[in-house]
XYZ file of C-alpha atoms in Angstrom:
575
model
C 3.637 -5.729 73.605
C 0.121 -5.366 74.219
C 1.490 -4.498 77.919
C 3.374 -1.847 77.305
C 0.842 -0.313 74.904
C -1.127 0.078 77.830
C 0.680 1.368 79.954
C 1.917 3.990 76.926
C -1.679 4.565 77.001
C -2.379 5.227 80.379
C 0.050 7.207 80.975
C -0.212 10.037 78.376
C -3.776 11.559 79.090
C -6.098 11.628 75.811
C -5.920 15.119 73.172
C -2.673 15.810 74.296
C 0.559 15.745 71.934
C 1.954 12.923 73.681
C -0.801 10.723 73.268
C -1.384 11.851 69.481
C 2.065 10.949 69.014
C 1.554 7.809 70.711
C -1.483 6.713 68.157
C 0.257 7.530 65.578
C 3.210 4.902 66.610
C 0.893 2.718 67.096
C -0.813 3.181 63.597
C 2.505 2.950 61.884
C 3.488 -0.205 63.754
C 0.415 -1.713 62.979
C 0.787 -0.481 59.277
C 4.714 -2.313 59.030
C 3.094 -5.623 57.838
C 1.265 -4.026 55.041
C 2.176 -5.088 51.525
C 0.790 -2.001 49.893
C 2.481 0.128 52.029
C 5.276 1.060 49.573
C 2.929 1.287 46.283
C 0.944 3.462 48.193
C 3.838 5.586 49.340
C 5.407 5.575 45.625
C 2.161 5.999 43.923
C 1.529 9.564 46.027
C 5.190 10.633 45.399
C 4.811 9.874 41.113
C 1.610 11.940 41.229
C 3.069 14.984 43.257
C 5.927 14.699 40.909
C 3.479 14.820 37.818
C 1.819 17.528 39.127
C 4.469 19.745 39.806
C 5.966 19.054 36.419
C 2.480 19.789 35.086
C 2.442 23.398 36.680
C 5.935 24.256 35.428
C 5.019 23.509 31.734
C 1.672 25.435 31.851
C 3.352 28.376 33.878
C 2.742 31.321 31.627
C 6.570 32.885 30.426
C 7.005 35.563 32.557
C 9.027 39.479 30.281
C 10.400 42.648 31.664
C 7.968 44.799 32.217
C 9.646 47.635 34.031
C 13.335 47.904 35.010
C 15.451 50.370 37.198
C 12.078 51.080 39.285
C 12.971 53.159 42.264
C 11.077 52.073 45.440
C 8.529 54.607 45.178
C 7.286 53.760 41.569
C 7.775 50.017 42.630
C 5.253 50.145 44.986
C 2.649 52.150 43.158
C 2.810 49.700 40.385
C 2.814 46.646 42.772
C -0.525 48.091 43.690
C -1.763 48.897 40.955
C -1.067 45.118 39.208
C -2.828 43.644 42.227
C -5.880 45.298 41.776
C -5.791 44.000 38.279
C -5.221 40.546 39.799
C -2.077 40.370 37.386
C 0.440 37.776 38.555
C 3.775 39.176 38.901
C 7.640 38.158 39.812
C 10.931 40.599 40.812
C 14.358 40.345 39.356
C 17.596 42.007 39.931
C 17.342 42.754 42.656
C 13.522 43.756 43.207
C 14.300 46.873 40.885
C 12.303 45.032 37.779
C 9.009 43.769 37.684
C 8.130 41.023 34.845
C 4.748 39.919 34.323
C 3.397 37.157 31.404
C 4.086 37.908 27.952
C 1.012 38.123 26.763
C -0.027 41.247 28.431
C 3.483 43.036 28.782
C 2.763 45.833 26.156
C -0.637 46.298 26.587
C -0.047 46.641 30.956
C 2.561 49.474 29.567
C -0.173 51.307 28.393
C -2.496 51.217 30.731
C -0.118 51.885 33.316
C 1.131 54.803 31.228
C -2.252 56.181 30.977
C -2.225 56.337 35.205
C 1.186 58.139 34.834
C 3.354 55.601 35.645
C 6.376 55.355 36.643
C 6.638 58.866 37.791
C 10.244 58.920 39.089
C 11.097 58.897 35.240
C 13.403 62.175 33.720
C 12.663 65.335 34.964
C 10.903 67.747 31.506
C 10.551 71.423 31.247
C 7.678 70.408 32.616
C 9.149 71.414 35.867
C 8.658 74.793 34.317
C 4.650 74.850 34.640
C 4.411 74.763 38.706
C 6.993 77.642 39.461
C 6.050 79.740 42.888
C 5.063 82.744 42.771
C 8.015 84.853 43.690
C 10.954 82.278 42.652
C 14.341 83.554 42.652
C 16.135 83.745 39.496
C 18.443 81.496 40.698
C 15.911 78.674 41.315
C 14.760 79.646 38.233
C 17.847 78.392 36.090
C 18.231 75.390 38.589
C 14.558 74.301 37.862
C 15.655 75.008 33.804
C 18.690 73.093 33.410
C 16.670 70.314 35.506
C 14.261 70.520 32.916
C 16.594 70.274 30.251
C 18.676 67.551 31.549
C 15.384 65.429 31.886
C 14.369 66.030 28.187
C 17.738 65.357 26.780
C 18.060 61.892 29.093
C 14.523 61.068 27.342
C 15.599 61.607 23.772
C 19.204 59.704 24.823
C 16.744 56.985 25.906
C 14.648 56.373 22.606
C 17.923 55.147 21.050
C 17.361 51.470 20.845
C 20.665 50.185 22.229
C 20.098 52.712 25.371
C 17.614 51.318 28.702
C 18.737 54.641 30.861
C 20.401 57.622 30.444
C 21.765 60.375 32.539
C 22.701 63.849 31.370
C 24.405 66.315 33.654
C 25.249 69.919 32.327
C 27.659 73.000 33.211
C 25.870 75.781 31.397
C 28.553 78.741 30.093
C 28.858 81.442 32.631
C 29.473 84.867 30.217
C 31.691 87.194 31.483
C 32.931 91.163 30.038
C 36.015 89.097 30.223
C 37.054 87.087 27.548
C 39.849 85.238 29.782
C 36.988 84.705 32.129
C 34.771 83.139 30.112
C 34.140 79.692 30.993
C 31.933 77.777 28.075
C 29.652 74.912 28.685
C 30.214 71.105 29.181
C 27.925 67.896 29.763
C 28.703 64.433 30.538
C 26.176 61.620 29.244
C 25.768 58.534 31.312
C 24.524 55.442 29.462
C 23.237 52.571 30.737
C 22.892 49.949 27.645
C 20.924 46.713 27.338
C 22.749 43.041 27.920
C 24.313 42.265 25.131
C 23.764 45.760 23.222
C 27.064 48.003 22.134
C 27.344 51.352 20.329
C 29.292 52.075 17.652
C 31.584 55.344 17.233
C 28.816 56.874 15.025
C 26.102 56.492 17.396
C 28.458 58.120 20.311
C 28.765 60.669 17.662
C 25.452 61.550 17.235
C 24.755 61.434 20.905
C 27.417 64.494 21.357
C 26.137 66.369 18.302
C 22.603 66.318 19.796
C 23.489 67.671 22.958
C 25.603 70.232 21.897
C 23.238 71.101 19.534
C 20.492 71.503 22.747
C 22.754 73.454 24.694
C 23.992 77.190 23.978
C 27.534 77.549 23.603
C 28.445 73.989 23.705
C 31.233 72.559 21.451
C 30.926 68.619 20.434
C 34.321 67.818 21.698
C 33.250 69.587 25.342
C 30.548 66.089 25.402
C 31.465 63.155 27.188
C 29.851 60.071 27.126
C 30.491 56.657 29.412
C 28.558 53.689 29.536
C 27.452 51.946 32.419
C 30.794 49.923 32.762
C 32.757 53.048 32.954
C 34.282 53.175 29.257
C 34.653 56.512 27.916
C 33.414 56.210 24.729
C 33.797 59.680 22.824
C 36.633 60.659 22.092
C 38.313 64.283 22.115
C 39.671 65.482 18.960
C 38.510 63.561 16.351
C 37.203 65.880 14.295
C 41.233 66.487 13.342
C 42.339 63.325 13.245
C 39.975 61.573 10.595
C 39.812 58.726 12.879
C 36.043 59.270 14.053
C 33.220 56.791 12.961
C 31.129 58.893 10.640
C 34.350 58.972 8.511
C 34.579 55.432 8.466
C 31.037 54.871 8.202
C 31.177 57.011 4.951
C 33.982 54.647 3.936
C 32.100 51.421 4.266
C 28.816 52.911 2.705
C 31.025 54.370 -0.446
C 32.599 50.492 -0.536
C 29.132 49.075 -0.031
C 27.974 50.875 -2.559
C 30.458 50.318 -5.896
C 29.982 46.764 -4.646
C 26.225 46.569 -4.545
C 26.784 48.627 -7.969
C 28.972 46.060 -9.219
C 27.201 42.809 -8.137
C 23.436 44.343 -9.055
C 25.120 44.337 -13.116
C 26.355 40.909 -13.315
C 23.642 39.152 -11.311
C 21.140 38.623 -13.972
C 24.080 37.709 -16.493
C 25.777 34.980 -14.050
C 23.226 34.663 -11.342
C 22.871 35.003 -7.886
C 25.156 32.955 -6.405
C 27.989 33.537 -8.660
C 29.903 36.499 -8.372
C 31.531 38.108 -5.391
C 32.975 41.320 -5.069
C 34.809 43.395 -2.869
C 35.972 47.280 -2.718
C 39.154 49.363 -1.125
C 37.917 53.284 -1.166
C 40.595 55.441 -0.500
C 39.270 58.403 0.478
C 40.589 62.042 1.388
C 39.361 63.585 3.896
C 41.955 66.877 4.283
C 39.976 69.821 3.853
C 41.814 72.616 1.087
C 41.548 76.005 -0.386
C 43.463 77.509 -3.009
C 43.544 80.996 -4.642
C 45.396 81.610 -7.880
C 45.880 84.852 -9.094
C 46.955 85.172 -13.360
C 47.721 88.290 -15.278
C 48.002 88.347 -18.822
C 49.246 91.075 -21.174
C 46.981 92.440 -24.141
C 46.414 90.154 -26.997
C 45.318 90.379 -30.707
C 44.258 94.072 -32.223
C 41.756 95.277 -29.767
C 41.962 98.421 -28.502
C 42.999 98.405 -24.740
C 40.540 99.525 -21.732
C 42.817 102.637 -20.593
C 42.920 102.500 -16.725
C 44.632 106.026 -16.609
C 45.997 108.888 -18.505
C 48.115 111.758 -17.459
C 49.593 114.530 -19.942
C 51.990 117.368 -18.956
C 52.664 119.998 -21.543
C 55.241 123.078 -21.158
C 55.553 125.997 -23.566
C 58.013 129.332 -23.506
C 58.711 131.747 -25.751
C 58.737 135.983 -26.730
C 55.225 135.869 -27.687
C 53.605 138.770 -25.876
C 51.869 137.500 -22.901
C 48.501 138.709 -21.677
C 48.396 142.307 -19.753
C 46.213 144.474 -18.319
C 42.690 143.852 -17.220
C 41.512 140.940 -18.312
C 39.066 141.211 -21.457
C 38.446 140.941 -24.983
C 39.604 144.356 -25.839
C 42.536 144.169 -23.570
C 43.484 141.167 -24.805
C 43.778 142.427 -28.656
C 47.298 144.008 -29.537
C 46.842 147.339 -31.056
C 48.273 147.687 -33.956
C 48.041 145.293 -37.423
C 49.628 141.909 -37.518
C 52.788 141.433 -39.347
C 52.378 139.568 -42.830
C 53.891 136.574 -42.911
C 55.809 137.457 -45.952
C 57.176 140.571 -44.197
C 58.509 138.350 -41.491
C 61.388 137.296 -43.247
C 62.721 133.476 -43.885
C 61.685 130.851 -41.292
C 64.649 128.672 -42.299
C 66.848 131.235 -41.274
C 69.092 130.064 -38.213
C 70.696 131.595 -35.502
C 67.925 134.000 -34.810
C 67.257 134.708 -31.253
C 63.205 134.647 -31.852
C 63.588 130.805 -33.068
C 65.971 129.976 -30.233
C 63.700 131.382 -27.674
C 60.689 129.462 -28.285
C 59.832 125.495 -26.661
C 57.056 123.234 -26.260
C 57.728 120.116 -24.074
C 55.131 117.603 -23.726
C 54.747 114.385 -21.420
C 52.153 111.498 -22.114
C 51.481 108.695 -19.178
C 49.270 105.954 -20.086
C 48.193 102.999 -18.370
C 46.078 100.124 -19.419
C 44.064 97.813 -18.032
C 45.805 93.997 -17.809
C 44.021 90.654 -17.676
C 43.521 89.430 -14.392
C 42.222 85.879 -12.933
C 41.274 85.211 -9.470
C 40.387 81.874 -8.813
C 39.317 80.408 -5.417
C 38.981 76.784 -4.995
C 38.227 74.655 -2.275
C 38.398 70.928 -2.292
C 35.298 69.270 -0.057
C 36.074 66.399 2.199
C 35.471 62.857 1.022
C 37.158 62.885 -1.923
C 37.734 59.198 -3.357
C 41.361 59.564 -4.522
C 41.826 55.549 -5.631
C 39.646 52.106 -5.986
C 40.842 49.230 -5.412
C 37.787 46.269 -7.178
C 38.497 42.276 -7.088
C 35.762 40.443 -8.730
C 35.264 36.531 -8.606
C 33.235 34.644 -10.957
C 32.465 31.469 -10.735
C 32.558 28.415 -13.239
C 29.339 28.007 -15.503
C 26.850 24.847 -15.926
C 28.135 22.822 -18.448
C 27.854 19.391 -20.201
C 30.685 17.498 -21.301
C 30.800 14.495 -23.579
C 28.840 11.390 -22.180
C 26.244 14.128 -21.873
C 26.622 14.784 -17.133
C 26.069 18.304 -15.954
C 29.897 19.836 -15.116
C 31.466 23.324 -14.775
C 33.711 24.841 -17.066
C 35.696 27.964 -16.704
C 34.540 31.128 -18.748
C 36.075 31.995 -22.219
C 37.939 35.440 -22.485
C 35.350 36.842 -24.561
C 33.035 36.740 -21.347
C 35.746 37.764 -19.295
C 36.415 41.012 -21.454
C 32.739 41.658 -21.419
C 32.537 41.224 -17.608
C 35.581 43.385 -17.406
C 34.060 46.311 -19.754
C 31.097 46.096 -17.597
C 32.730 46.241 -14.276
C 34.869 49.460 -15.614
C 31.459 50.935 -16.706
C 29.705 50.260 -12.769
C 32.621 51.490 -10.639
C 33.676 54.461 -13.114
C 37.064 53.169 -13.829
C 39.796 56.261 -14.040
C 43.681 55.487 -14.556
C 44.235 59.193 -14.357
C 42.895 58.054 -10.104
C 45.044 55.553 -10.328
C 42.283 52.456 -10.244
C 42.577 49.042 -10.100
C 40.501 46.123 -11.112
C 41.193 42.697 -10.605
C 38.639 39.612 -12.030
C 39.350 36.272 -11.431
C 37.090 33.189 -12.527
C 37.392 30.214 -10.196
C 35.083 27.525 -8.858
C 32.683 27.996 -5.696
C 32.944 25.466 -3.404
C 29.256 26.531 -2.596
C 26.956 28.372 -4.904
C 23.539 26.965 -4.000
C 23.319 28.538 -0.630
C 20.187 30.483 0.934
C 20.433 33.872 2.513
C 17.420 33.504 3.726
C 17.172 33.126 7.583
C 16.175 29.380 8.374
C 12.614 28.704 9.836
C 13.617 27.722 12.967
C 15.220 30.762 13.955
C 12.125 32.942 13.882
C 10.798 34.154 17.290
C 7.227 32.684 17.055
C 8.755 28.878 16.040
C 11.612 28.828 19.236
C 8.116 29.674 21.642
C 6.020 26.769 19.965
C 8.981 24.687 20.554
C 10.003 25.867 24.262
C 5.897 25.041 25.289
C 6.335 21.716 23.266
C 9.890 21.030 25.122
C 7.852 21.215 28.258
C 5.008 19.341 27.932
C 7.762 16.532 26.298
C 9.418 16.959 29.556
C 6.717 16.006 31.700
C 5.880 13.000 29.639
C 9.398 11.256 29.689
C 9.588 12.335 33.526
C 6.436 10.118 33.923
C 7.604 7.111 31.544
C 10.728 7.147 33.707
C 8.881 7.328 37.329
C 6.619 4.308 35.667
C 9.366 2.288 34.106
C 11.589 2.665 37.707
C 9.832 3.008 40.162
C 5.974 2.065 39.921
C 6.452 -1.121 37.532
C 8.907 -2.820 39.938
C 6.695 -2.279 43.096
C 3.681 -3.621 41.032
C 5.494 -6.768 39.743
C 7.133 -7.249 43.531
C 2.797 -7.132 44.710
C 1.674 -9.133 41.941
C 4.511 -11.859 43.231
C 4.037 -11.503 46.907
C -0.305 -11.668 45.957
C 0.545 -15.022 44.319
C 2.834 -16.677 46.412
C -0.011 -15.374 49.407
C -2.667 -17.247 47.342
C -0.431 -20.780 46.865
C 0.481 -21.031 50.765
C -3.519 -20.656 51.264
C -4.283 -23.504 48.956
C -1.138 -25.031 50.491
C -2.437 -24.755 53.818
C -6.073 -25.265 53.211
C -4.665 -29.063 51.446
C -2.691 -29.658 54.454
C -5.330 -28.922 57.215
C -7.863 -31.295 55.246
C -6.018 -34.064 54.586
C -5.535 -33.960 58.582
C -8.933 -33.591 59.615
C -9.630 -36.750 56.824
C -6.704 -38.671 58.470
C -8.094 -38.547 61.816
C -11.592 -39.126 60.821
C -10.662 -42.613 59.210
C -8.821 -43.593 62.423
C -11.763 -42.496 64.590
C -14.049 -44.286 61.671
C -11.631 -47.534 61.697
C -13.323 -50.551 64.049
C -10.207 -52.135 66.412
C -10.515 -56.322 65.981
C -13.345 -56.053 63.162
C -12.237 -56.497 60.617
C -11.835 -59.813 58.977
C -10.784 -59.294 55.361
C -6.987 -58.934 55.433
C -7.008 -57.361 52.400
C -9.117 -54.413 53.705
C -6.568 -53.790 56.551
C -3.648 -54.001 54.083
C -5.358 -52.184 51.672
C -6.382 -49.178 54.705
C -2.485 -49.353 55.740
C -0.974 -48.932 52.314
C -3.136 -45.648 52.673
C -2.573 -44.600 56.054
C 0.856 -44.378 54.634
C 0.342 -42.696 51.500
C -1.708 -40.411 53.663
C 1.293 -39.836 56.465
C 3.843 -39.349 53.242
C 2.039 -36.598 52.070
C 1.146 -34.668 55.624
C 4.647 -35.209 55.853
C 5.627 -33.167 52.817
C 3.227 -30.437 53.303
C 4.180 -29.730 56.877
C 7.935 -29.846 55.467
C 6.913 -27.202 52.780
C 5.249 -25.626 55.349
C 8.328 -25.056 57.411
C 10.531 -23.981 54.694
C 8.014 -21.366 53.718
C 7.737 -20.256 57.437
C 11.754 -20.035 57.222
C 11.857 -18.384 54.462
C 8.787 -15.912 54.209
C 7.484 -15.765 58.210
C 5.730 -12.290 57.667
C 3.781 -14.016 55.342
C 3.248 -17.172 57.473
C 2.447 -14.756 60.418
C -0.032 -12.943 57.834
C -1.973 -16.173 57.213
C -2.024 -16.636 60.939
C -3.027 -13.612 61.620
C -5.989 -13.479 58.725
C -7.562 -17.143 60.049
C -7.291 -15.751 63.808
C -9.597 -12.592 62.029
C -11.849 -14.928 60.138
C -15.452 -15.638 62.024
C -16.175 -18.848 63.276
């Protein structure tokens, strides 16, 4: 061994990686008899473990600071958190940045205050660095830019929204009306994990940017979320299907029922009457005009509207001649008497018979008239539909235990007047009201959200769950691993110590065997005793050399590292 060590030795050539390697054999060969090898080995391994268990749990929880960064911004506010020495990670993708939670929203405003990021949406403010000498059709591109930008920012306020997109086709006018084109826009939503939006938010989304953009109809809007769902829909306002109708719904049934519940509460108690609503609702929109005449009533004189008389005369009465005047007007000559005129009554005269008067009356009154105009508005409730369960009341019965008993009918009428009073109760609608009392299988539950569930409890608990963590991790790498390889040194250190004393018995009772025969005279002795006496313990002496070097030899068969270990430690010792 020691040969070929050498010649390893000699022919490598010292500092070189051959002969490094070489001592390093060496060292581990030399290091292959050593008991403590292994604890050593699985004493370094339990500590790294510990310690990277220990800087997992006190890692500081790492939130979203910034997501959908474009290169650009990313960089600038890489930079920007390394000057601050803030520790930072990059997730999906290396568009988001997260930092610690603990300084998420105040690193959002101080990186806000440096402007970042600045790839954000475009604002009118695009408006306020326009070159001198801009065409006009630059100009408009730059403007509906601007616009698009300001919209995508209010889009993005919504809670439920992490990016929007807005992208406009302003109306182009033309002296044409069949040429006239009017103005669309399609919204692009990109919504947080786990967030949805419901019909009404859509809704509002399409009012406000048709309100933002001249000529611009709602149903021109269309909005699809990130997944490619189109999620307005065209025509609604016809079809009564859209989600502000049936939001008004569920807030007009939400309402009768809060109505209803808020008036028997204090009477039954909290947690003892349920109700529900039906609303039907109409939402066709109507107008009707009536028209009613009416003749003249009672003894009040009539308005007259018109009035037309036509009157005709003829006769022999001389008619008016000459110039006109007062004095050629007068007949000359006296007047007949009347009395010289003869007898009126007297027929069949030709004066009588010559002279008519015809007259014509037209007459029209005024006749009652009513105009009435009426237009029904939308969301009118045309029937209710109520169902009201009350549960059983605390009772006692005879032997004096706490029971539930049902209600009498006299409470039941009362709850019924009062339930007719809260929802407004019309047959001429058509209403209906249903109130059953039956027993709640649970009436002592708590609305009230459970401790556990609040935000600031779950991190508490996640830090604790850590820490816990890292303290069964080192039970278990103590209990499997550590304990065994102690017990296995504590073993192999004892049975070391008892082949020492073994040994050290052995070697002496050797060197005292051959000092007594060195000591023992040959022919001198002449007690006979003595010499039997000196046998009987030569022999006791041989038994037990015997027996050692027999235990000896088992232990060397059984254990020879050790053996070789002993050797090996009395070849070391001094003289």
């Amino acid at each position: 061994m020691s040969g070929v060590t050498a010649s390893e030795s000699t022919s490598a050539p010292p500092n070189t990686p051959g002969a490094s390697l070489t001592q390093w054999l060496q060292r581990l060969r030399g290091a292959e008899g050593n008991p403590l090898l292994p604890l050593m080995l699985a004493g370094a391994a339990a500590v790294a473990v510990m310690v990277v268990l220990l800087l997992w749990a006190s890692a500081p929880d790492y939130r979203l600071l910034y997501a959908n960064l474009s290169e650009a911004d990313g960089g600038r506010i890489i930079s920007e958190l390394e000057q601050r020495n803030v520790p930072y990670r990059f997730s999906e993708g290396g568009q988001a940045v997260m930092v610690p939670a603990d300084q998420v929203h105040r690193l959002r405003l101080q990186l806000a205050e440096q402007g970042l990021p600045q790839a954000g949406n475009v604002g009118l403010s695009i408006m306020d660095n326009q070159a001198f000498g801009i065409s006009q059709f630059a100009e408009q591109v730059n403007f509906q830019r601007g616009l698009e930008g300001e919209l995508a920012s209010s889009i993005e306020s919504l809670s439920p929204v992490a990016r929007a997109r807005v992208h406009l086709a302003m109306a182009k006018p033309s002296v044409f009306i069949r040429e006239r084109e009017p103005a669309k826009a399609s919204v692009v939503l990109t919504l947080h994990p786990g967030r949805a939006l419901g019909d009404g938010q859509v809704q509002a989304i399409a009012h406000m940017v048709s309100s933002s953009v001249p000529e611009l109809a709602t149903s021109e809007v269309t909005v699809v979320d990130h997944s490619g769902r189109l999620l307005s829909r065209r025509g609604d306002s016809g079809t009564g299907l859209d989600g502000t109708r049936r939001d008004y719904v569920r807030e007009v049934e939400r309402d009768y029922r809060q109505r209803i519940e808020d008036i028997l509460t204090p009477i039954l108690g909290r947690h003892n009457v349920r109700a529900q609503v039906t609303a039907e609702i109409d939402f066709t929109q109507r107008e009707e005009t009536a028209e009613t005449y009416r003749p003249n009533q009672g003894n009040n004189d009539a308005a007259v509207r018109s009035a037309r008389i036509n009157a005709t005369y003829s006769g022999d009465d001389t008619l008016a001649r000459g110039v006109p005047g007062a004095l050629s007007n007068t007949p000359p000559g006296a007047a007949p008497s009347p009395i010289n005129r003869g007898n009126p009554d007297d027929a069949g005269t030709d004066e009588d018979n010559t002279r008519q008067l015809r007259r014509d009356d037209l007459i029209n009154y005024e006749v009652d008239r009513n105009v009435t105009h009426t237009r029904h508005g939308l969301g009118r409730i045309e029937r209710l539909s109520v169902a009201v369960v009350v549960n059983y009341r605390d009772a006692l019965d005879d032997a004096g235990e706490a029971t539930r008993e049902p209600l009498d009918d006299a409470a039941l009428a009362r709850i019924d007047q009062l339930v007719r009073q809260a929802m407004g109760f019309s047959l001429t609608r058509g209403d209906g009201l249903e109130i059953v009392n039956s027993p709640f299988t649970d009436s002592t539950g708590d609305d009230a959200p459970a401790w556990w569930t609040s935000p600031q409890w779950q991190q508490v608990a996640l830090t604790l769950g850590r820490y816990l963590m890292v303290l069964i991790a080192a039970l278990l790498l103590y209990r499997l691993l550590l304990r065994p390889l102690l017990a296995r040194q504590a073993e192999r250190a004892a049975a070391d110590a008892s082949a020492r004393q073994r040994a050290a018995s052995v070697q002496a009772q050797a060197s005292t065997r051959l000092v007594e025969e060195h000591d023992a005279p040959d022919g001198d002795d002449a007690d006979e005793q003595n010499r039997l006496a000196r046998r009987r313990k030569r022999r006791r002496h041989a038994h037990t050399y015997e027996q050692n070097l027999r235990d000896l030899q088992d232990m060397a068969s059984e254990d020879p590292l050790m053996v070789a270990m002993i050797i090996r430690s009395w070849m070391t010792q001094p003289d």
